[in-house]
mmCIF file of C-alpha atoms in Angstrom:
data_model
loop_
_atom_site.group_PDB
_atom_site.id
_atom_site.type_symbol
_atom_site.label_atom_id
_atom_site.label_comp_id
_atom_site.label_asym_id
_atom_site.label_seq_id
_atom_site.Cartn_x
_atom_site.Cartn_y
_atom_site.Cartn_z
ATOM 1 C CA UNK A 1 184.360 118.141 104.880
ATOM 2 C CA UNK A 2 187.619 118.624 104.092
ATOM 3 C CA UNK A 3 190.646 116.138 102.969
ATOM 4 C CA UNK A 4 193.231 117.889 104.770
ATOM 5 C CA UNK A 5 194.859 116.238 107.726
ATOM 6 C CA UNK A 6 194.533 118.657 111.220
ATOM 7 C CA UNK A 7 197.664 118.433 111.435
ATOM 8 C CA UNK A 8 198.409 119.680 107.792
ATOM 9 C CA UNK A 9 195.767 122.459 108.361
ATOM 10 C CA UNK A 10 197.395 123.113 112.043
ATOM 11 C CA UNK A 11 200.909 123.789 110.328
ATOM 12 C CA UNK A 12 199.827 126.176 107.334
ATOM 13 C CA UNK A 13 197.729 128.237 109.951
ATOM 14 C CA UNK A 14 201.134 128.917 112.228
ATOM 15 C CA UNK A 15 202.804 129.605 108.882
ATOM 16 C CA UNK A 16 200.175 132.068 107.742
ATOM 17 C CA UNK A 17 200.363 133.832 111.058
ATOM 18 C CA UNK A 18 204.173 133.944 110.864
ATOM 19 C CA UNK A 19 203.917 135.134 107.405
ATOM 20 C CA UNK A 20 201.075 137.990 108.507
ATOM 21 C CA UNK A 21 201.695 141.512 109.995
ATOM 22 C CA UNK A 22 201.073 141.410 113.616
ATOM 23 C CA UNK A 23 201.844 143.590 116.171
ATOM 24 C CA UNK A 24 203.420 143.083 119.495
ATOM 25 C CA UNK A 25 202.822 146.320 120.866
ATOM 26 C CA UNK A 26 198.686 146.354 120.619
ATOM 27 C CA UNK A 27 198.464 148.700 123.492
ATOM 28 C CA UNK A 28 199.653 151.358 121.641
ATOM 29 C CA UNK A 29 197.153 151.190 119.146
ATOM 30 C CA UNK A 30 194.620 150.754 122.037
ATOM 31 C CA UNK A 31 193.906 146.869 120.455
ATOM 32 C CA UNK A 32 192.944 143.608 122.752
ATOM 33 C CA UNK A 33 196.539 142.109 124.139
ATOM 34 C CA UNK A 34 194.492 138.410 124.046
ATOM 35 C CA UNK A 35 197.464 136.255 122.822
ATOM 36 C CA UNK A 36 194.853 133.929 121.224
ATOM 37 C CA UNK A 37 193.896 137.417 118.921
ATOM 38 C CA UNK A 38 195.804 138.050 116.075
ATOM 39 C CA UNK A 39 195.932 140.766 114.146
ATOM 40 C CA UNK A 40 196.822 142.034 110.438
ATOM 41 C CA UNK A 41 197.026 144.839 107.788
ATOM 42 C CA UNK A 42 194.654 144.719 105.099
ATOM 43 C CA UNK A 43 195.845 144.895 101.531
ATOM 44 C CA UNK A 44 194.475 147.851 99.828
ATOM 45 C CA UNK A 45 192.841 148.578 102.995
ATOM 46 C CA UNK A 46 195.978 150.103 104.617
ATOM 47 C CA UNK A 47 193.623 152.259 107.266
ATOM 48 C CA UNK A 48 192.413 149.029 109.092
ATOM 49 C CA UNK A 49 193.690 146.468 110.718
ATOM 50 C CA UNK A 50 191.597 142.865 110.860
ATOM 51 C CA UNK A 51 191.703 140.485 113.890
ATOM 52 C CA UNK A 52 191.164 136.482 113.490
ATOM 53 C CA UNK A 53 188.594 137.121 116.513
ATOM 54 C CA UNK A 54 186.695 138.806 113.603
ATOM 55 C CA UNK A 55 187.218 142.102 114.607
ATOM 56 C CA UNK A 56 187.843 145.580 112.000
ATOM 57 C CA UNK A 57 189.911 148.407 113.920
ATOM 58 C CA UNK A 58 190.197 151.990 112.528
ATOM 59 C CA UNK A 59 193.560 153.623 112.227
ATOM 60 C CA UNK A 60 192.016 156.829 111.159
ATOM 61 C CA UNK A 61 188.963 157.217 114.029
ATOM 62 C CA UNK A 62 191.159 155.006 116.941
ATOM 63 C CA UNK A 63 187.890 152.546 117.272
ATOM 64 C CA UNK A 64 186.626 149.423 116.352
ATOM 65 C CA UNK A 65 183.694 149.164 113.261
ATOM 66 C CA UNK A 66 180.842 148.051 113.671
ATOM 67 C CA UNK A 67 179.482 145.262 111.537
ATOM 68 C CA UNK A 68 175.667 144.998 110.657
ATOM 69 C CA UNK A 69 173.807 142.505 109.102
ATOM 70 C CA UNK A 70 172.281 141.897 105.929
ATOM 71 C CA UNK A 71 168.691 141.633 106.022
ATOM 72 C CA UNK A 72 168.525 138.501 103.421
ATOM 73 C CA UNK A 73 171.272 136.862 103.862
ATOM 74 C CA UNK A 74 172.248 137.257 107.611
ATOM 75 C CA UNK A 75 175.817 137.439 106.829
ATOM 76 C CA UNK A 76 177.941 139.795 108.893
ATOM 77 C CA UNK A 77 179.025 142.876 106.343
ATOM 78 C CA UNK A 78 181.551 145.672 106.760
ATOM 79 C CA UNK A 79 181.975 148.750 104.546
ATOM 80 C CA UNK A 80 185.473 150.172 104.209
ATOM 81 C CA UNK A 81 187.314 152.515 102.244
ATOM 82 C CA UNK A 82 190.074 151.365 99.623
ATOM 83 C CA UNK A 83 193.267 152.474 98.900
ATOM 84 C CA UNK A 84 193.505 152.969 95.661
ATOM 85 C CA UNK A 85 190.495 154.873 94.614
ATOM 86 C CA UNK A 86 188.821 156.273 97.755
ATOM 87 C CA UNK A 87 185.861 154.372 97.319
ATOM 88 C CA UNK A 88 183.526 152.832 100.212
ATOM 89 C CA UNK A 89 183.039 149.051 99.669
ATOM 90 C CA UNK A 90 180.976 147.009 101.562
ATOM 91 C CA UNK A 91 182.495 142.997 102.377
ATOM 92 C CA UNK A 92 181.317 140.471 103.928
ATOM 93 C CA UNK A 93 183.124 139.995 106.712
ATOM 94 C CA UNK A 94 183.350 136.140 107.296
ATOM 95 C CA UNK A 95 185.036 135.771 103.614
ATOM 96 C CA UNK A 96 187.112 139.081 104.943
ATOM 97 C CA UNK A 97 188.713 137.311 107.736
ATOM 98 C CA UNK A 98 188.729 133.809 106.310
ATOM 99 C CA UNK A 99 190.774 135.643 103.295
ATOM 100 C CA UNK A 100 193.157 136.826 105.183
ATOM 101 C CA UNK A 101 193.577 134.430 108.225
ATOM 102 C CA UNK A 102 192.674 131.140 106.669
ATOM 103 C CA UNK A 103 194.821 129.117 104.665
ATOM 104 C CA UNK A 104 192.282 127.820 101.158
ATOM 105 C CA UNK A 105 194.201 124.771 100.411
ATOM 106 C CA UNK A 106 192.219 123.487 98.060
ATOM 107 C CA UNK A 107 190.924 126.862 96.529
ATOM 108 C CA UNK A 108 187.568 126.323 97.331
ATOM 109 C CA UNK A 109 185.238 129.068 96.598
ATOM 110 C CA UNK A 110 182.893 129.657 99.771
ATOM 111 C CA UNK A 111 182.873 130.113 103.349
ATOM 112 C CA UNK A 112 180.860 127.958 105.770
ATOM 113 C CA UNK A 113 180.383 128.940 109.603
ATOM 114 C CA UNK A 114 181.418 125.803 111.220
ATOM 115 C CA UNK A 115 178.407 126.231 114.341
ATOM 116 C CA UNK A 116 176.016 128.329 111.723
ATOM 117 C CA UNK A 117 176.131 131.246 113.530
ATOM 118 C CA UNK A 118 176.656 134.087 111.111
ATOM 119 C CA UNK A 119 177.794 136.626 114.331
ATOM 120 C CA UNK A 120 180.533 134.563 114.707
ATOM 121 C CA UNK A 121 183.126 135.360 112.370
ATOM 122 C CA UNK A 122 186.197 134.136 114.233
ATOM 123 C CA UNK A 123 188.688 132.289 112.090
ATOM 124 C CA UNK A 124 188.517 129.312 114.414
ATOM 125 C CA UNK A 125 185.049 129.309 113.364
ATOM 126 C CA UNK A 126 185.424 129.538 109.630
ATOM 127 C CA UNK A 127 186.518 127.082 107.022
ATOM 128 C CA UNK A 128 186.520 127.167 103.292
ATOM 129 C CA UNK A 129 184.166 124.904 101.179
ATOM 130 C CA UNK A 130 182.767 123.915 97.992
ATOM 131 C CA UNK A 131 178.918 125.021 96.833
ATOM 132 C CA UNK A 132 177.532 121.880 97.502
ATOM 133 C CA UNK A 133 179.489 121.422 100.892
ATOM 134 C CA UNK A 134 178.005 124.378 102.122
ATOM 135 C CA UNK A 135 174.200 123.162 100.716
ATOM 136 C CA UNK A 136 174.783 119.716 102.968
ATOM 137 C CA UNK A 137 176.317 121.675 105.938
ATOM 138 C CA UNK A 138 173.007 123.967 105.286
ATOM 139 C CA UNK A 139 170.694 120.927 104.978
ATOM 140 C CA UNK A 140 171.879 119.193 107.860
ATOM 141 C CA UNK A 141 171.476 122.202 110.277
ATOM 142 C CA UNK A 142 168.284 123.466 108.804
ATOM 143 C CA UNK A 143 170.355 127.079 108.331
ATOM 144 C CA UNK A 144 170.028 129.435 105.328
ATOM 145 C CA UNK A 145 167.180 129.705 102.842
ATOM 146 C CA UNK A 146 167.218 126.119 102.205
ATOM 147 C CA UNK A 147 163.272 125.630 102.221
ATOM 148 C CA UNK A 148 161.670 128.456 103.638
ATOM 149 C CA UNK A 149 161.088 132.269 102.446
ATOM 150 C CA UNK A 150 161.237 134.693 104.986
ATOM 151 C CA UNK A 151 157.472 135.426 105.668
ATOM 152 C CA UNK A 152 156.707 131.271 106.219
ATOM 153 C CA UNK A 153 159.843 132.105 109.306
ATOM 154 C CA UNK A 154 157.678 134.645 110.000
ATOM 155 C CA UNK A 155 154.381 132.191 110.463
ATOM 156 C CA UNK A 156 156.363 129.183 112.144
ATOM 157 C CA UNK A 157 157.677 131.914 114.946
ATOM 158 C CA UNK A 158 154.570 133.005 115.458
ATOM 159 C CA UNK A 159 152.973 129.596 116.172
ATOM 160 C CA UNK A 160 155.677 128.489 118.007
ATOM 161 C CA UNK A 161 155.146 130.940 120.178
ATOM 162 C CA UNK A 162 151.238 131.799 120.707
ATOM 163 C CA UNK A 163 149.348 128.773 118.930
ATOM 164 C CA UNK A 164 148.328 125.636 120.710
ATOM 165 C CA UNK A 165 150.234 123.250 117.741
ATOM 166 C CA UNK A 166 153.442 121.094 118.904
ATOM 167 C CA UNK A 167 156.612 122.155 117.065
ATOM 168 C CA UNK A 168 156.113 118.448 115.298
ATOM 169 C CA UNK A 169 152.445 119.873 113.660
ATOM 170 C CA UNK A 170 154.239 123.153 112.342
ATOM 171 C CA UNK A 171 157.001 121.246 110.874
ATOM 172 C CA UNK A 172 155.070 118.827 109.060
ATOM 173 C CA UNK A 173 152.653 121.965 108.048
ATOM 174 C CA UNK A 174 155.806 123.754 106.438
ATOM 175 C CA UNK A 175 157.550 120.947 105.427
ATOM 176 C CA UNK A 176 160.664 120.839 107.764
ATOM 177 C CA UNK A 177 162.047 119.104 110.754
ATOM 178 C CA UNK A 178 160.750 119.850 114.278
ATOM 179 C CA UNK A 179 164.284 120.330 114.819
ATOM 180 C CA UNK A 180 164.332 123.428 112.196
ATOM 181 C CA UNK A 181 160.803 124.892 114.382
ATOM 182 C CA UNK A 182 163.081 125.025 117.432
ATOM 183 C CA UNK A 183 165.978 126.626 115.970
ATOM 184 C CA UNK A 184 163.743 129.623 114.497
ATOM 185 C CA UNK A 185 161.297 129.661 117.708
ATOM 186 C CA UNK A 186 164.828 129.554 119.618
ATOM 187 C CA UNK A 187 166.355 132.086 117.300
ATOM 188 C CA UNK A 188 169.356 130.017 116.484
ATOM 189 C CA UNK A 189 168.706 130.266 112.877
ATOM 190 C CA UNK A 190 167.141 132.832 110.938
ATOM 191 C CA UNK A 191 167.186 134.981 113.785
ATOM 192 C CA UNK A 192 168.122 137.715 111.021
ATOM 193 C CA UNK A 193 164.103 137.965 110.328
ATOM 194 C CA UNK A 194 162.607 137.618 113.443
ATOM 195 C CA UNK A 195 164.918 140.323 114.693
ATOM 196 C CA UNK A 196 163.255 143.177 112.406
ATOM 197 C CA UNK A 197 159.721 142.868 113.635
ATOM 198 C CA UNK A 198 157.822 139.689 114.841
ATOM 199 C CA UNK A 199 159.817 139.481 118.276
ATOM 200 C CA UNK A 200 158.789 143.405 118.770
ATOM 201 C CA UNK A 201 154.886 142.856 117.651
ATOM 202 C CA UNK A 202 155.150 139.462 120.151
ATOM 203 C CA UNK A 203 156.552 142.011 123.044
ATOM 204 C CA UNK A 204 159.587 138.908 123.241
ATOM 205 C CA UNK A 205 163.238 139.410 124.178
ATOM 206 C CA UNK A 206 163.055 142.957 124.794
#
């Protein structure tokens, strides 16, 4: 998607991380010593430190946060507390880490998850696109709310699962790919709907 050369990209990542705050001595602070996990301050955000595995750690409480996920969206979201006027706000955390570990060369405005797995917010996973970059990645992988509103996820889970129709027969009844049937019968996409009920009401994955 992108113009860059690796080996362009490859170089302005090892200069970010040179540039960053990271810390040697991670077992004081009771952080991961994985040498492939970096970690940094956090602007106004001076009671956290953020890890290019994706990971938030506390100063204050000694533990990592917790990230939970928005029930629309399905992006990853953190809420912290700022600096400057005490206030809570909540981030999203994929655009949290991409901001701070990953180089936008080209100043584009979004983030796209490279294997279109929201939970995975590591930077290696992360790379900054346009709008309509993001649509094709989108398209292509049958991720996001590209066709279908949540309750039709709803529906195509459910006859994935207990009705006598091939995948091919839902797709062409909703309008999508057989591939698209798998992923949300799979839970590879959308899983951020059937989490909340239809896998509980099915008695699935418990």
């Amino acid at each position: 998607m992108s113009s860059i050369t690796p080996e362009a990209a490859g170089k302005a990542i090892r200069k970010h991380f040179k540039e960053a705050k990271t810390f040697k001595e991670n077992n004081s602070l009771g952080l991961s010593r994985n040498k492939f996990e970096k970690w940094s301050t956090l602007g106004d955000f001076s009671s956290y430190l953020v890890s290019s595995s994706g990971r938030i750690w506390s100063k204050r409480s000694k533990k990592y946060l917790k990230a939970t996920q928005h029930p629309y969206t399905g992006y990853m979201k953190i809420k912290l507390k700022r600096d400057s006027d005490g206030h809570a706000v909540t981030l999203y955390l994929h655009r949290l880490i991409a901001s701070v570990f990953l180089p936008n060369l080209e100043s584009k405005p979004e983030v796209n998850h490279r294997d279109g797995n929201k939970k995975n917010n590591s930077v290696w996973n992360l790379e900054w696109v346009t709008k309509e970059e993001n649509q094709r990645h989108a398209q292509i992988h049958g991720l996001g709310n590209v066709k279908l509103k949540p309750i039709e996820v709803e529906n195509i889970f459910y006859l994935a699962w207990a009705s006598d129709m091939t995948q091919e027969e839902i797709g062409n009844l909703y309008g999508v790919r057989r591939s698209i049937v798998s992923d949300i019968k799979n839970r590879k996409s959308w899983e951020f709907v059937t989490d909340f009920k239809v896998q509980h009401e099915m008695g699935l994955f418990e």
